[in-house]
Amino acid sequence: MEIKKALYKVVEDKTITWFKNSNEYVVLENTTADILKRLDKNIPIKEIAKGLSKKINVPLEKAEDFIIHLKKEVYDLKNTPKEKIANDYRDIKKPKTYEFIKFYKVNNIIFKVSFLGEKELYHIHPKFDHLTVDAVKTYQHEFDVFIHNNFIFLYVNNTYIGSWSSFDLHYFQGKFSMEFIQKIHQKPEEEWMGVFHASAISNGKKSMLFLGDSGNGKSTSLALLQAHGFTCLADDFVPMDIEKKEVFSFPASISIKKNSLETLLPFYPELETSAEFHFKRLNKIVRYLKPNNTNYLQHLPCNNLIFIKYQKDSGLKCKKISKLDAFQQLIPDSWLSPIPENAQLFLDWFSDVNCYQLMYSENDKMIATVSEIFDNQI
């Protein structure tokens, strides 16, 4: 059976191409993608050049030179697996005692999470504090987190998961959340299509994602919508599975930046006395707001991606945008499965979604517009 090195999906007037060995997505002109398809089938360059020469009316030699350049700079480069830096310290023994031991309850599942010290606790606990329950003897899963030689280690149910340097803490936090979500929904990593750096809201029947650069107001918009009857499915870490191609709930708190407090305090007076957390590396100060979700097992279809932005005195501007523009904003901050079948499912799902850009300055109008999008009125 022929093993494809790439997958191709025509979206609007271009082709989104996924390269298996590097797990990278690139938006290409259709003609360029067609050449790569032929290279994928091991068709000789001279033969490809003949067809290209006729198609775009250029000399055969120029067509051949272009294909050679394309093969070297795109096809071969993207099909080279990325080297992984080996930081394998699995032989290091776990500590015998931990300063902090927390128990988190998600629906009927209890996690025991042990943190060696305050630094380890700080990286994980604030987002899950609302799940804390009293210590119990019986629990379903056990996580161990400790720092050794400036690397942070994660063990799950006594199995070594990985270790990360202090410069890669966001990868550690992502992996912790990935292990967490697998246990909650009893789905191994290969059964997830991807995880999006977004906020997910639900009207009880379906969901939508809010995306945008940090500071654009994703979490603030989510909190406002939660205060007006919508349900928070997930904030920052939004998982989607391959079986149903739906957004799954994730039980982390909503992160609220300091400049959003004035807007949100009328709806959430508890934020006034909430603890502040300073993330110097990210240059932000946040407080955490408990999501209003009561069922962390729920999952819902998602057909709408909203690139949202709060901008003072902008009024309200909502319009559909190019899927290709949306794609290039979505991909960089996402974790997407490296399994070919899952990558194909992702491409198929994305080609059917609606993409919007929503800029607002008045909260009521933003909430009304989101309701209209849910009701397919825009």
Tab-separated table of C-alpha atoms in Angstrom, residues 197 211-213 216 307-308 321-334 356-357:
chain	number	residue	atom	x	y	z
A	197	HIS	CA	-5.610	27.940	22.162
A	211	LEU	CA	-9.772	33.036	18.997
A	212	GLY	CA	-7.339	35.922	18.835
A	213	ASP	CA	-4.047	37.237	20.132
A	216	ASN	CA	-7.868	40.746	22.538
A	307	PHE	CA	-11.823	35.954	15.906
A	308	ILE	CA	-12.890	38.343	18.623
A	321	ILE	CA	-13.712	36.265	6.854
A	322	SER	CA	-11.617	34.105	4.553
A	323	LYS	CA	-11.121	30.585	5.867
A	324	LEU	CA	-7.535	30.748	4.682
A	325	ASP	CA	-6.874	33.861	6.767
A	326	ALA	CA	-8.534	32.177	9.726
A	327	PHE	CA	-6.523	28.996	9.186
A	328	GLN	CA	-3.208	30.830	9.298
A	329	GLN	CA	-4.191	32.418	12.624
A	330	LEU	CA	-5.547	29.172	14.068
A	331	ILE	CA	-2.605	26.870	13.367
A	332	PRO	CA	0.413	28.442	15.147
A	333	ASP	CA	-1.030	28.147	18.672
A	334	SER	CA	-2.712	24.770	18.191
A	356	TYR	CA	-16.043	35.425	11.582
A	357	GLN	CA	-14.256	38.533	12.760
